[in-house]
XYZ file of N, CA and C in Angstrom:
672
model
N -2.582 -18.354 -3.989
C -2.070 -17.107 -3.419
C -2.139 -17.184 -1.899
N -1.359 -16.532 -1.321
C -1.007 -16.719 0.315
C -1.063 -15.040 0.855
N -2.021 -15.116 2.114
C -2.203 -13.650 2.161
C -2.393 -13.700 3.518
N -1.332 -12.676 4.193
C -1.348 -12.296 5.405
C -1.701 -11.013 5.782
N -3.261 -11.002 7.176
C -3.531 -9.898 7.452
C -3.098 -9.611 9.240
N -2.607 -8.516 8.979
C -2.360 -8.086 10.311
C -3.890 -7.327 11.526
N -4.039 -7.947 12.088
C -5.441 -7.394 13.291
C -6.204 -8.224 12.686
N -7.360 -8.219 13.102
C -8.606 -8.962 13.505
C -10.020 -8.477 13.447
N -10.038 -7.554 12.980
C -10.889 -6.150 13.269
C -12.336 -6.942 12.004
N -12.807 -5.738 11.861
C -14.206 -6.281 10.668
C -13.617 -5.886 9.291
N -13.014 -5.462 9.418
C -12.048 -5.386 8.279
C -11.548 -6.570 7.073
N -10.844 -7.262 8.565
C -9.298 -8.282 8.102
C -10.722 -9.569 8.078
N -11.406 -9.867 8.816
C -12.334 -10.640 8.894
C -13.612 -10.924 7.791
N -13.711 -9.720 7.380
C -14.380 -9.332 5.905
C -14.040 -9.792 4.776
N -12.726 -9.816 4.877
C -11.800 -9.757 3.431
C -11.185 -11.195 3.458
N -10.910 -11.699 4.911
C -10.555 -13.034 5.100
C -11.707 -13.970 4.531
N -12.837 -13.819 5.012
C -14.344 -14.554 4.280
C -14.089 -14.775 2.262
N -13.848 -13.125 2.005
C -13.767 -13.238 0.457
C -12.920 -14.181 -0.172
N -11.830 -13.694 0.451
C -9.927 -14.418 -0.066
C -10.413 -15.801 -0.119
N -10.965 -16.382 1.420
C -11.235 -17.744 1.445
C -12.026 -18.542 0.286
N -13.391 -17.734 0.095
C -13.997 -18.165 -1.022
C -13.205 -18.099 -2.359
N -12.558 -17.632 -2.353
C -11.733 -18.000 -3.993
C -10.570 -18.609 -3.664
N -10.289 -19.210 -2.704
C -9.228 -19.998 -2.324
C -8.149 -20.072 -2.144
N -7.865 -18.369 -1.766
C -6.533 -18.182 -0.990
C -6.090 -18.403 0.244
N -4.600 -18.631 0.388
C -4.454 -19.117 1.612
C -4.123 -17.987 2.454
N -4.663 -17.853 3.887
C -5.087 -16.841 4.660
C -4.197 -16.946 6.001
N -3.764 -16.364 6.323
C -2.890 -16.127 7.660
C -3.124 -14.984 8.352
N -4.227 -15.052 9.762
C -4.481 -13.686 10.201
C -3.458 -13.929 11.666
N -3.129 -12.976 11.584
C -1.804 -12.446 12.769
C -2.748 -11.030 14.162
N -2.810 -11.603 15.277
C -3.395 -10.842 15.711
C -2.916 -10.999 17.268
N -2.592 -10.101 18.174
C -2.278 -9.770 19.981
C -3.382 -10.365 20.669
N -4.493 -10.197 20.157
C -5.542 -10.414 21.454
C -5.981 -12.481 21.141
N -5.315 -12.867 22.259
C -5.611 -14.485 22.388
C -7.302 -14.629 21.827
N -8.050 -13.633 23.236
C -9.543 -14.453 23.388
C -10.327 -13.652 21.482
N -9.792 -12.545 21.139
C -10.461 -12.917 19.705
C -10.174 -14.126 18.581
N -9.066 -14.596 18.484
C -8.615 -15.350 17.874
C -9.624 -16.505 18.470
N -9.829 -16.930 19.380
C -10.464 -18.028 19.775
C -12.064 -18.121 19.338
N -12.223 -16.664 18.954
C -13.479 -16.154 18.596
C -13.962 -16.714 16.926
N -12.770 -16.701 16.752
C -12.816 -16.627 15.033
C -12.134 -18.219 14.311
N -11.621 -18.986 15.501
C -10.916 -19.690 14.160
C -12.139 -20.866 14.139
N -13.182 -20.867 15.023
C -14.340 -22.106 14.214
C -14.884 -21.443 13.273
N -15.103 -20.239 13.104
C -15.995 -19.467 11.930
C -15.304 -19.429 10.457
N -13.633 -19.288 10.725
C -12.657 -18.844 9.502
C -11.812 -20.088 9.067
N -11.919 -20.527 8.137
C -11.267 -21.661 7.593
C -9.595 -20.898 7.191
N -8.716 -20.847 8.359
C -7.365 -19.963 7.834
C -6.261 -20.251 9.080
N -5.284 -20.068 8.874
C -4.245 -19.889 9.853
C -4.183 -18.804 10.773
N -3.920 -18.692 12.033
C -3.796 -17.606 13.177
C -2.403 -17.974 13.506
N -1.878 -16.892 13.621
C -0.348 -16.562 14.909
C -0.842 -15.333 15.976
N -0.450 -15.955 16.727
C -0.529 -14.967 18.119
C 0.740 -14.003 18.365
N 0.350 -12.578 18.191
C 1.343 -11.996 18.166
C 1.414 -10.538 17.502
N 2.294 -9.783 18.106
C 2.351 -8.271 16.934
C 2.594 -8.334 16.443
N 1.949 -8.339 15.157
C 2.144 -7.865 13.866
C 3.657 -7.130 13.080
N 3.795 -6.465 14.136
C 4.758 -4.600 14.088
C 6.358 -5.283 14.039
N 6.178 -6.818 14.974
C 7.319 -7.256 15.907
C 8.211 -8.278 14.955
N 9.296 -7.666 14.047
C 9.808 -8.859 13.407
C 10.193 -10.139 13.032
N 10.174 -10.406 14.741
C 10.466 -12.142 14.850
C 8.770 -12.796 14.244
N 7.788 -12.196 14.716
C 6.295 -12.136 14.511
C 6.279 -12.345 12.716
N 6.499 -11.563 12.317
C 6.376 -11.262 10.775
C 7.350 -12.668 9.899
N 8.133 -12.628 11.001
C 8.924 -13.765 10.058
C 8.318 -15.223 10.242
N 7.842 -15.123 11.457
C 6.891 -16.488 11.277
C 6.023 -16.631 10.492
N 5.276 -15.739 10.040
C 4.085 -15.308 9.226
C 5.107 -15.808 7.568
N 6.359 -15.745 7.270
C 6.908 -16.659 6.287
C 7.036 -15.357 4.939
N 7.550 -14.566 4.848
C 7.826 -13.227 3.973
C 7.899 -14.353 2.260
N 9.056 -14.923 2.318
C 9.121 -15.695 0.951
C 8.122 -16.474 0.481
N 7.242 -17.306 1.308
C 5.704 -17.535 0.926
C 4.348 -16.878 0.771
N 4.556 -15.677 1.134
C 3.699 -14.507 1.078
C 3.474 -13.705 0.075
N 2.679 -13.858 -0.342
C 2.362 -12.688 -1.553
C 2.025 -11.515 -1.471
N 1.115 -11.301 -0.327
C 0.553 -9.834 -0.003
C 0.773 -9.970 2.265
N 0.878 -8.530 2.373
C 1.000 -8.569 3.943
C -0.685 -7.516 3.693
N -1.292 -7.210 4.280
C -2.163 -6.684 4.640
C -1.916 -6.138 6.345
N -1.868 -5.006 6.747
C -1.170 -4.302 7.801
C -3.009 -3.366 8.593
N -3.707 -4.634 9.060
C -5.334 -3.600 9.173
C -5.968 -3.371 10.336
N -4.963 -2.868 11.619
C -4.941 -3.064 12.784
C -5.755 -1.643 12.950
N -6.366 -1.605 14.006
C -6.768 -0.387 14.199
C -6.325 0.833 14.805
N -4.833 0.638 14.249
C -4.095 1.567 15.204
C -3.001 1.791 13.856
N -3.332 3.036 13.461
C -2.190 3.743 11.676
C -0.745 3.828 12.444
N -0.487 4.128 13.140
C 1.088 4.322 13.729
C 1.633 2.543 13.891
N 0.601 1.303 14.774
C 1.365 0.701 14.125
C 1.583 0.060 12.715
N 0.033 -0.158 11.792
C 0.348 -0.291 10.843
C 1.484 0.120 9.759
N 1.819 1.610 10.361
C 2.521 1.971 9.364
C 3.757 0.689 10.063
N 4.340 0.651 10.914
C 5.556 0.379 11.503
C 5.577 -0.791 11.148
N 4.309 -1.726 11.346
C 4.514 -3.477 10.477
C 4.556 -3.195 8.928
N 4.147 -2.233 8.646
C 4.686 -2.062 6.751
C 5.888 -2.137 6.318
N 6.719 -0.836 7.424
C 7.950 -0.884 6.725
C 8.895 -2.103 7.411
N 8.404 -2.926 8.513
C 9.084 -3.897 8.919
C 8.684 -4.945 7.531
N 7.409 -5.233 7.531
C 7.237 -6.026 6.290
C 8.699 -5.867 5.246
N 8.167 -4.852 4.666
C 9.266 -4.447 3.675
C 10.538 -4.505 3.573
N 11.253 -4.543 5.013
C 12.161 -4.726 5.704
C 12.415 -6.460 5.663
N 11.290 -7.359 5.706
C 11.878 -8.719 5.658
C 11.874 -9.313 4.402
N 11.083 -8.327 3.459
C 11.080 -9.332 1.761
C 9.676 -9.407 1.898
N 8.454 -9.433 2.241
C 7.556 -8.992 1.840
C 6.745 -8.503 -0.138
N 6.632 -9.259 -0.617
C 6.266 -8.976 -1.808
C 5.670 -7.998 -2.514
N 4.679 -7.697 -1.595
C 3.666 -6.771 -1.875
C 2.832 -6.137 -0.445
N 2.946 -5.191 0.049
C 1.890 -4.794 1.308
C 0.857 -3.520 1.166
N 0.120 -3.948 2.187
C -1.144 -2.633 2.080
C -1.261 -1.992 3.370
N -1.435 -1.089 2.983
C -1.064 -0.146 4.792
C -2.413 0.756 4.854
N -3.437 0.009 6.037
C -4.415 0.334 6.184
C -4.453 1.719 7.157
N -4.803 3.666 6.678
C -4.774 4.221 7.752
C -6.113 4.894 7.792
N -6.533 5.493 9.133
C -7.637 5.845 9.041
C -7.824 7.344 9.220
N -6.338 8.082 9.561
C -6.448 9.410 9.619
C -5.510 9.930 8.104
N -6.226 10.346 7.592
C -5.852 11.208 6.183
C -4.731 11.938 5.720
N -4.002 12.446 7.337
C -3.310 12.784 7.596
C -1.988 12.022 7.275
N -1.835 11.187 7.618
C -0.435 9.989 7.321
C -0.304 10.227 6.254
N -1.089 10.131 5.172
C -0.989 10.013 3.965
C 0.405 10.391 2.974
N 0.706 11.615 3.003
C 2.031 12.179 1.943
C 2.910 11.338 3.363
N 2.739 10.985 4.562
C 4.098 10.720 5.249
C 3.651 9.048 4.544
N 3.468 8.268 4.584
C 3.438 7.097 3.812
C 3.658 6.989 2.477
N 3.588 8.012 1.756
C 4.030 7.565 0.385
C 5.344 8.256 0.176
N 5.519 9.515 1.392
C 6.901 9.537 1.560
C 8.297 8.555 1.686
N 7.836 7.352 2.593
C 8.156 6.092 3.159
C 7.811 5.244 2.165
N 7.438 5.381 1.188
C 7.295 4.362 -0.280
C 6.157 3.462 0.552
N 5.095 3.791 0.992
C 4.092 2.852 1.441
C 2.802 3.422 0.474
N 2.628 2.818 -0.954
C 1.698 3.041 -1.707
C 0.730 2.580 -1.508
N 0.518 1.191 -1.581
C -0.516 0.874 -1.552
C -1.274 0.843 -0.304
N -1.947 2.214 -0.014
C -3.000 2.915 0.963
C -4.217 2.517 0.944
N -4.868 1.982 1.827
C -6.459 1.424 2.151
C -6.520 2.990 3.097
N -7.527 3.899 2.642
C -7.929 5.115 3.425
C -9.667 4.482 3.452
N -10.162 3.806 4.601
C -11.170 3.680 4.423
C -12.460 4.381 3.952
N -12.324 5.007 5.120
C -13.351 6.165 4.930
C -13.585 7.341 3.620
N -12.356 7.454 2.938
C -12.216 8.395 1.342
C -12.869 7.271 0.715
N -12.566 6.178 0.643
C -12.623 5.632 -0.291
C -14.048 4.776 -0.730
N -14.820 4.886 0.576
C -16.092 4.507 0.712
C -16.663 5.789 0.067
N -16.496 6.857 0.716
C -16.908 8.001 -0.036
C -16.766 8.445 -1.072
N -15.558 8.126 -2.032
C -15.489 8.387 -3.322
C -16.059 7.501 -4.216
N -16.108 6.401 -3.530
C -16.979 4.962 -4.614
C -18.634 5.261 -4.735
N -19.108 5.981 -3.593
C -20.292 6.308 -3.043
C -20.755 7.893 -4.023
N -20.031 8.066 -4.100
C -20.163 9.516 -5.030
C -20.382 8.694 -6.565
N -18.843 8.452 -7.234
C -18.907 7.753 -8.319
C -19.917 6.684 -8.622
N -20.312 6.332 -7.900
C -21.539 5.467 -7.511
C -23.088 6.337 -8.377
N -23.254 7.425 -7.530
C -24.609 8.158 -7.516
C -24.308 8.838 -8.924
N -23.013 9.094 -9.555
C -22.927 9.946 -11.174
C -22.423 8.746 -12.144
N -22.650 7.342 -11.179
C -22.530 6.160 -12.727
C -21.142 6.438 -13.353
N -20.324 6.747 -12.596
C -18.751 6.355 -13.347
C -17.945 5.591 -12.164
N -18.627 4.701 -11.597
C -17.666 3.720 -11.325
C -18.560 2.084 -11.663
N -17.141 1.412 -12.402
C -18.067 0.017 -12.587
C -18.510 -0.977 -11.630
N -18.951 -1.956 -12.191
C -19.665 -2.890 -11.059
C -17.956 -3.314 -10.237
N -17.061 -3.851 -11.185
C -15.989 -4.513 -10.796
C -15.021 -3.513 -10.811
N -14.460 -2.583 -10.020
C -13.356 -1.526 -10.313
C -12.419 -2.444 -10.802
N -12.035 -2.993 -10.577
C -10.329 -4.081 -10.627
C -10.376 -4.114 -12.022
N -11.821 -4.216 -12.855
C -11.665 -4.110 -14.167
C -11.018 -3.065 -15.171
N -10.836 -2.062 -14.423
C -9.985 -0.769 -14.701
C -8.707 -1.810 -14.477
N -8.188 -2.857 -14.218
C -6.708 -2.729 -14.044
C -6.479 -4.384 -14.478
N -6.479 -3.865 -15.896
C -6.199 -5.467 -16.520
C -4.753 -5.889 -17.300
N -4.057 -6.625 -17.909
C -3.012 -7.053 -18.529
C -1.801 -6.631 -17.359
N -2.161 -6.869 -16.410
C -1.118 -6.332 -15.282
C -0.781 -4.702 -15.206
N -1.504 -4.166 -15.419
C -1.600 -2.696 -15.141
C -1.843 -2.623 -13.854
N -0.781 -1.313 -12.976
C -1.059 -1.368 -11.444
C -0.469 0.409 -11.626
N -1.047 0.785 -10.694
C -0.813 2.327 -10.214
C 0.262 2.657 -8.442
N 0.749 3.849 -9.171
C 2.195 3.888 -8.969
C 2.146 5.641 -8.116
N 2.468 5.858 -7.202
C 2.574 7.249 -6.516
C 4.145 7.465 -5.895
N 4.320 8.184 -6.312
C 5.816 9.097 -6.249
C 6.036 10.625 -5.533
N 6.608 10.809 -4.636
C 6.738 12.349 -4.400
C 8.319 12.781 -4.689
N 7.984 13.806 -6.003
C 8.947 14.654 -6.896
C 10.398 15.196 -6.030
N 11.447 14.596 -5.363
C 12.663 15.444 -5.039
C 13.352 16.222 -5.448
N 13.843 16.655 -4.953
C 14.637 18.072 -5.322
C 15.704 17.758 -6.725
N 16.253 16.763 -6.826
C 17.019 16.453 -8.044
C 16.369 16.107 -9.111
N 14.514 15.693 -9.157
C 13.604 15.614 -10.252
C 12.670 16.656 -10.466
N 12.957 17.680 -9.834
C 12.281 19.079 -10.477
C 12.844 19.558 -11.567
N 11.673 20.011 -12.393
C 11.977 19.897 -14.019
C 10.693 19.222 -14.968
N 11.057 18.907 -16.273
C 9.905 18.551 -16.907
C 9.471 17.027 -16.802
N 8.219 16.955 -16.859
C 7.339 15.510 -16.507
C 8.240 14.764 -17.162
N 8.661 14.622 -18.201
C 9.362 13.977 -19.063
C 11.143 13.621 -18.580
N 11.690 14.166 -18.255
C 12.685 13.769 -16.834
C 13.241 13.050 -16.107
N 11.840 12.820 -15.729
C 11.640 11.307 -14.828
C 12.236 10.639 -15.180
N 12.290 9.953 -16.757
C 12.841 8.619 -17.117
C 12.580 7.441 -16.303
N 11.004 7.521 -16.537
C 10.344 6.350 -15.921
C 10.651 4.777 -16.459
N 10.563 3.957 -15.947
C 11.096 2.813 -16.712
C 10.417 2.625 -18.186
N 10.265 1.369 -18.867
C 9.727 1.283 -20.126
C 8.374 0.976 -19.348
N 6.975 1.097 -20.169
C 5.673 0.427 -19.984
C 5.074 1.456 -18.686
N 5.643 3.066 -18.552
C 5.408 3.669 -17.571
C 5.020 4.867 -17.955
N 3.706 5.603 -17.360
C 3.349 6.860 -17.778
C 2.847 7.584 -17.094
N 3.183 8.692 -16.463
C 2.792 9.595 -15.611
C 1.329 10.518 -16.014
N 0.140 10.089 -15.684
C -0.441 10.361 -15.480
C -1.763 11.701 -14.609
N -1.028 11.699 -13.782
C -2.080 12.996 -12.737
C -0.692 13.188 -11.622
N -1.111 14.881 -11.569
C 0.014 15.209 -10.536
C -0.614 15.938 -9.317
N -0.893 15.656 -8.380
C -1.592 15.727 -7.316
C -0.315 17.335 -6.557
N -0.693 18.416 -6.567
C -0.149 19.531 -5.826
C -0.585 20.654 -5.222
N -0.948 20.347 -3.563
C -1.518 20.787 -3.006
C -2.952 20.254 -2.913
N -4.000 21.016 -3.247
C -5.299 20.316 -3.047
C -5.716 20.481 -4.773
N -4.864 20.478 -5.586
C -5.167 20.446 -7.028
C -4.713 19.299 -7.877
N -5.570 18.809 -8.484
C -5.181 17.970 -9.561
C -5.025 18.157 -11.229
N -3.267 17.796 -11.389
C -3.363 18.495 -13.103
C -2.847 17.460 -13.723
N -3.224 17.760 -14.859
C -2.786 16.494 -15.800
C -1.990 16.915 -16.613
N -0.315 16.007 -16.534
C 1.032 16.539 -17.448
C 1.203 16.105 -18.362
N 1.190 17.306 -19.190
C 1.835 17.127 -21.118
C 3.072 17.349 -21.166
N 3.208 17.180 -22.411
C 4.520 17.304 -22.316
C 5.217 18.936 -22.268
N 6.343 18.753 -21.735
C 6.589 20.510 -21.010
C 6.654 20.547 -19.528
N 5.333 19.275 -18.864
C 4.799 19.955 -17.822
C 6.046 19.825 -16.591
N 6.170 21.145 -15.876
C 7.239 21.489 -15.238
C 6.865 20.487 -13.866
N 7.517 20.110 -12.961
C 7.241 19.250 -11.487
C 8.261 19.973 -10.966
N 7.126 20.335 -9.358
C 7.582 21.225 -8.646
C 8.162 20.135 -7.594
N 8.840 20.657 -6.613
C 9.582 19.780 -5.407
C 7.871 19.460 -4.453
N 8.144 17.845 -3.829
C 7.246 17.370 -3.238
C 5.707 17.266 -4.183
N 5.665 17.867 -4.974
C 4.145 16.773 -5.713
C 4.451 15.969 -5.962
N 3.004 14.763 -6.016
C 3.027 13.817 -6.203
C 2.388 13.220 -7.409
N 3.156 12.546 -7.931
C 3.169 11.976 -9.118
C 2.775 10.521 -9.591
N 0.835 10.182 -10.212
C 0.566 9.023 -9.826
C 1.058 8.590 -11.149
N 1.160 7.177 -11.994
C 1.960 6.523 -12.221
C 1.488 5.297 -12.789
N 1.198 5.172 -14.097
C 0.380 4.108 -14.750
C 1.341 3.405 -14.974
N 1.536 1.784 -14.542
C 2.578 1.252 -14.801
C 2.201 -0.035 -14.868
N 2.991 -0.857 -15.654
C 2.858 -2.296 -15.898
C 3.572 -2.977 -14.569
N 2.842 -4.353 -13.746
C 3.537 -4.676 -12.562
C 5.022 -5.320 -12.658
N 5.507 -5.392 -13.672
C 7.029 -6.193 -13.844
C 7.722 -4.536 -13.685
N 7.424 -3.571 -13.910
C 7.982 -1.857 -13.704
C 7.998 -1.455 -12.090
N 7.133 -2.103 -11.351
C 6.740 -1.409 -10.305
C 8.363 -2.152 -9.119
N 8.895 -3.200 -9.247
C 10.191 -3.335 -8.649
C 11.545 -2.237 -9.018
N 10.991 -1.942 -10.018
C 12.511 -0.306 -9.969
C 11.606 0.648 -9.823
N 10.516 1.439 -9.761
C 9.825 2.174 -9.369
C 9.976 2.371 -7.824
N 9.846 1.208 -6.979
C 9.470 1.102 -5.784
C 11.649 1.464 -5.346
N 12.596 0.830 -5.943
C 13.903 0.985 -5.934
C 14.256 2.335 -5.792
N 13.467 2.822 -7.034
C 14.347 4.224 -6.969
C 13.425 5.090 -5.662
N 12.451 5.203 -5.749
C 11.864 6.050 -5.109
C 11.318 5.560 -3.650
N 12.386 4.758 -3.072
C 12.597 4.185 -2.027
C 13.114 5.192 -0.983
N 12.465 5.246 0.211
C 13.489 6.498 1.082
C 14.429 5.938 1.480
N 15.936 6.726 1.529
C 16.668 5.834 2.443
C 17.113 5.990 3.525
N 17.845 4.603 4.099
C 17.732 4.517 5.805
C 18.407 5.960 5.741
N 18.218 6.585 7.177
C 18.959 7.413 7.940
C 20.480 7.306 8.116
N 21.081 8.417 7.574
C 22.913 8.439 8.071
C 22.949 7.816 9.412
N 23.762 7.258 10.003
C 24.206 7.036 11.303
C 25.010 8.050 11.660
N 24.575 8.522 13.087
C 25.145 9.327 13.977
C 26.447 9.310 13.693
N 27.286 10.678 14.011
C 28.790 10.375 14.643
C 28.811 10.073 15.790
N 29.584 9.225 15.776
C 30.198 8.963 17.010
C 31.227 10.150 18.103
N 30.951 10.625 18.951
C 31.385 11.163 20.072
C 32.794 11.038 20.084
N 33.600 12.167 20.073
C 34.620 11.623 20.210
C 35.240 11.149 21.545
């Protein structure tokens, strides 16, 4: 597996250590020269010098040999912006690291699911932790290629959960609206903008990610 992280931070450096030990191949992409110089006797991996955000950048980094982009800069505005450039070059799979909570519905607005929210997520493992419902290995929750799927409901899919016409091997699960979480039976009505998480097998998640793709912006008229 081939895995590119964007920044340099304790983060990308953390996770670069792990990846390495199980023997993935590692490509950290990072602006600042003198850290890179810091890190490549310590990190057995590839460095490019460069923004992340900046397409010619990303394409060196090799999109068709890439399996995962990892986007873990310490700055959410540009992460988000090397995501959807990622996505933009063929990118397989990316993770869009933010640290204000806030981005959040605007990223999964932008079909940027897979969210690293650090700080929730330390805290929710840390909770689940202290009441013994989370396992040693979470990932073990997600076996035979099972992967989770977040959607926000448009105006032409308001109506019943059932609706959707999710692909085959797909099941809507928890509907996140407002600061409430409900769980849909059948009947259950979806209002405009909730979000809709999404138990899905990973061969499902390429028309998932299709349909509920935002799309580009109309182009201006032109002046007459």
């Amino acid at each position: 597996m081939r895995i590119a992280l964007i920044g340099a931070g304790l983060t990308t450096v953390g996770a670069a250590e792990i990846l390495i030990r199980r023997r993935a191949e590692v490509v950290i992409v990072e602006q600042d020269k003198e850290r890179i110089e810091a890190l490549v006797d310590t990190l057995d991996c590839g460095f490019i010098h460069g923004d992340g955000s900046k397409p010619a950048v990303l394409r060196e980094v090799g999109p068709q040999h890439t399996d995962v982009l990892c986007c873990f800069t310490d700055n959410d505005q540009s992460n988000i912006l090397a995501s959807l450039v990622g996505r933009s070059l063929g990118f397989r799979r990316i993770f869009t690291k933010i640290d204000d909570a806030e981005f959040q519905p605007i990223c999964i607005e932008l079909g940027l699911t897979d969210l690293i929210i650090p700080h929730l997520q330390a805290a929710r493992a840390l909770a689940d932790l202290a009441f013994g419902t989370l396992p040693e290995d979470f990932a073990e929750f997600f076996k035979c290629g099972s992967r989770l799927f977040s959607l926000i409901v448009r105006e032409e899919e308001v109506g019943p959960v059932e609706d959707l016409s999710l692909p085959k091997r797909c099941a809507a699960i928890c509907v996140y609206r407002h600061d409430e979480m409900l769980l849909p039976k059948a009947g259950f009505a979806l209002k405009l903008k909730d979000e809709v998480v999404v138990l899905a097998h990973e061969d499902s998640l390429p028309e998932l990610r299709e349909r509920w793709a935002v799309p580009p912006p109309s182009p201006a008229a032109e002046p007459e």
